[in-house]
Amino acid sequence: MPHSETWTARVSSKGRIVIPQPLREKLGLDGGTDVALREEGGELILRKVSRQSWRRWEGRFAGSRLHKDLAAERCRERRRDARRS
């Protein structure tokens, strides 16, 4: 396992931590960067979320009928399933 520096941060009363600036710069953690948190063996693992994540699709279909079309399709499926019962 490669050697890595150890950084220390304090958790605030509101549960917030500040990632030290040199580490943010090294990892490219700019304001607004999403991170994933995971507990593993009593340790907290923080991982930068890829820009290819679902967030890039957020708002993509705003103003479209997609949601209404999907809801209507679901209603049709329920009616069809009820008739089969």
XYZ file of N, CA and C in Angstrom:
255
model
N 0.840 -1.179 0.000
C 0.000 0.000 0.000
C 0.883 1.240 0.000
N 0.651 2.188 -0.926
C 1.482 3.377 -0.992
C 1.300 4.252 0.234
N 2.370 4.917 0.613
C 2.335 5.828 1.753
C 1.491 7.051 1.403
N 0.672 7.470 2.338
C -0.117 8.676 2.127
C -0.059 9.528 3.378
N -0.221 10.831 3.179
C -0.232 11.741 4.317
C -1.497 11.556 5.120
N -1.411 11.846 6.396
C -2.588 11.816 7.254
C -3.005 13.242 7.536
N -4.283 13.515 7.343
C -4.839 14.832 7.584
C -5.826 14.736 8.737
N -5.948 15.807 9.481
C -6.875 15.829 10.605
C -7.864 16.962 10.408
N -9.119 16.670 10.700
C -10.167 17.683 10.645
C -11.076 17.453 11.848
N -11.691 18.502 12.328
C -12.597 18.399 13.471
C -14.035 18.482 12.982
N -14.890 17.644 13.524
C -16.306 17.671 13.198
C -16.954 18.766 14.045
N -17.695 19.659 13.379
C -18.357 20.753 14.098
C -19.610 20.231 14.805
N -20.218 21.078 15.620
C -21.446 20.690 16.328
C -22.584 20.403 15.351
N -22.481 20.908 14.127
C -23.491 20.662 13.097
C -23.111 19.494 12.188
N -22.036 18.778 12.528
C -21.632 17.602 11.761
C -20.801 17.919 10.534
N -20.295 19.119 10.435
C -19.515 19.524 9.256
C -18.027 19.361 9.517
N -17.291 19.079 8.443
C -15.831 19.062 8.522
C -15.289 19.933 7.396
N -14.087 20.416 7.595
C -13.406 21.182 6.557
C -12.244 20.334 6.068
N -12.215 20.090 4.769
C -11.110 19.333 4.175
C -9.974 20.324 3.961
N -8.779 20.037 4.481
C -7.665 20.980 4.360
C -7.406 21.380 2.901
N -7.087 22.654 2.705
C -6.906 23.215 1.365
C -5.910 22.443 0.509
N -4.725 22.069 1.018
C -3.792 21.333 0.153
C -4.392 20.022 -0.376
N -5.188 19.364 0.463
C -5.816 18.119 0.045
C -6.921 18.379 -0.977
N -7.722 19.435 -0.770
C -8.759 19.796 -1.748
C -8.134 20.101 -3.100
N -7.035 20.848 -3.088
C -6.364 21.201 -4.344
C -5.801 19.960 -5.026
N -5.173 19.098 -4.248
C -4.573 17.878 -4.794
C -5.622 16.986 -5.458
N -6.818 16.894 -4.846
C -7.855 16.002 -5.342
C -8.867 16.685 -6.254
N -8.718 17.996 -6.446
C -9.642 18.720 -7.312
C -11.035 18.838 -6.708
N -11.108 19.045 -5.413
C -12.390 19.188 -4.728
C -12.747 20.665 -4.640
N -13.381 21.170 -5.680
C -13.807 22.560 -5.710
C -15.161 22.681 -5.022
N -15.584 23.918 -4.742
C -16.908 24.141 -4.177
C -17.968 23.538 -5.080
N -18.906 22.805 -4.505
C -19.960 22.179 -5.290
C -19.631 20.787 -5.772
N -18.415 20.300 -5.523
C -18.050 18.939 -5.914
C -18.810 17.953 -5.044
N -19.415 16.948 -5.644
C -20.122 15.923 -4.886
C -19.140 14.865 -4.405
N -19.359 14.386 -3.189
C -18.556 13.302 -2.641
C -19.490 12.225 -2.101
N -19.025 11.001 -2.129
C -19.775 9.871 -1.578
C -19.110 9.472 -0.276
N -19.907 9.165 0.725
C -19.401 8.754 2.031
C -19.827 7.311 2.287
N -18.908 6.532 2.847
C -19.198 5.129 3.135
C -18.497 4.742 4.430
N -19.163 3.962 5.257
C -18.549 3.434 6.467
C -18.033 2.048 6.137
N -16.790 1.802 6.490
C -16.183 0.498 6.204
C -15.277 0.111 7.366
N -15.677 -0.909 8.086
C -14.851 -1.383 9.203
C -14.593 -0.325 10.249
N -15.582 0.516 10.525
C -15.423 1.565 11.529
C -14.688 2.792 11.032
N -14.392 2.844 9.754
C -13.716 3.996 9.175
C -14.629 4.693 8.184
N -14.454 5.986 8.025
C -15.225 6.765 7.065
C -14.416 6.888 5.782
N -14.999 6.459 4.681
C -14.357 6.552 3.376
C -15.071 7.650 2.598
N -14.332 8.628 2.128
C -14.881 9.731 1.343
C -14.302 9.617 -0.060
N -15.181 9.636 -1.068
C -14.733 9.476 -2.453
C -15.357 10.567 -3.310
N -14.553 11.167 -4.163
C -15.055 12.163 -5.102
C -15.967 11.459 -6.103
N -17.157 12.025 -6.323
C -18.104 11.440 -7.261
C -17.730 11.885 -8.664
N -17.696 10.941 -9.558
C -17.342 11.207 -10.950
C -18.291 12.218 -11.578
N -17.790 13.029 -12.454
C -18.633 13.975 -13.175
C -19.599 13.244 -14.104
N -19.354 11.962 -14.303
C -20.231 11.150 -15.143
C -21.407 10.601 -14.345
N -21.604 11.111 -13.135
C -22.680 10.608 -12.282
C -24.043 11.075 -12.780
N -25.081 10.632 -12.112
C -26.459 10.965 -12.475
C -26.717 12.456 -12.425
N -25.965 13.218 -11.642
C -26.238 14.648 -11.495
C -26.144 15.403 -12.821
N -25.356 14.901 -13.758
C -25.252 15.615 -15.029
C -26.565 15.569 -15.795
N -27.466 14.641 -15.419
C -28.764 14.536 -16.083
C -29.830 15.363 -15.369
N -29.502 15.850 -14.175
C -30.473 16.591 -13.380
C -31.000 17.796 -14.164
N -32.303 17.896 -14.267
C -32.927 19.013 -14.969
C -32.932 18.893 -16.476
N -32.375 17.819 -16.998
C -32.256 17.651 -18.444
C -33.616 17.623 -19.136
N -34.627 17.053 -18.461
C -35.927 16.901 -19.087
C -36.954 17.907 -18.561
N -36.470 18.977 -17.939
C -37.384 19.997 -17.427
C -38.225 20.558 -18.574
N -39.517 20.682 -18.325
C -40.414 21.212 -19.339
C -40.918 20.175 -20.326
N -40.419 18.947 -20.236
C -40.891 17.904 -21.161
C -42.089 17.183 -20.548
N -42.714 16.349 -21.327
C -43.860 15.572 -20.868
C -43.423 14.216 -20.299
N -42.141 13.988 -20.177
C -41.648 12.676 -19.776
C -42.318 12.182 -18.498
N -42.350 13.005 -17.462
C -42.933 12.580 -16.183
C -44.408 12.230 -16.351
N -45.158 13.073 -17.044
C -46.586 12.809 -17.255
C -46.796 11.546 -18.085
N -45.978 11.358 -19.099
C -46.094 10.156 -19.928
C -45.813 8.892 -19.122
N -44.781 8.941 -18.263
C -44.453 7.779 -17.438
C -45.566 7.497 -16.427
N -46.137 8.551 -15.829
C -47.233 8.376 -14.875
C -48.454 7.773 -15.568
N -48.760 8.227 -16.763
C -49.898 7.696 -17.509
C -49.668 6.222 -17.859
N -48.462 5.887 -18.256
C -48.134 4.500 -18.562
C -48.298 3.625 -17.327
N -47.873 4.117 -16.188
C -48.010 3.354 -14.936
C -49.489 3.128 -14.604
N -50.335 4.125 -14.819
C -51.784 3.975 -14.589
C -52.363 2.899 -15.513
N -51.956 2.917 -16.772
C -52.432 1.895 -17.715
C -52.005 0.495 -17.265
N -50.771 0.370 -16.773
C -50.286 -0.919 -16.293
C -51.108 -1.394 -15.097
N -51.415 -0.494 -14.169
C -52.210 -0.872 -12.993
C -53.599 -1.350 -13.401
N -54.247 -0.637 -14.326
C -55.578 -1.046 -14.800
C -55.518 -2.418 -15.470
N -54.507 -2.611 -16.288
C -54.352 -3.897 -16.977
C -54.133 -5.014 -15.971
N -53.279 -4.774 -14.976
C -53.014 -5.786 -13.940
C -54.269 -6.072 -13.121
N -55.077 -5.041 -12.841
C -56.307 -5.229 -12.066
C -57.299 -6.096 -12.849
N -57.361 -5.908 -14.153
C -58.271 -6.719 -14.979
C -57.836 -8.182 -15.000
N -56.555 -8.425 -14.934
C -56.027 -9.799 -14.980
C -56.256 -10.528 -13.662
N -56.435 -9.808 -12.580
C -56.590 -10.422 -11.253
C -57.937 -11.026 -11.045
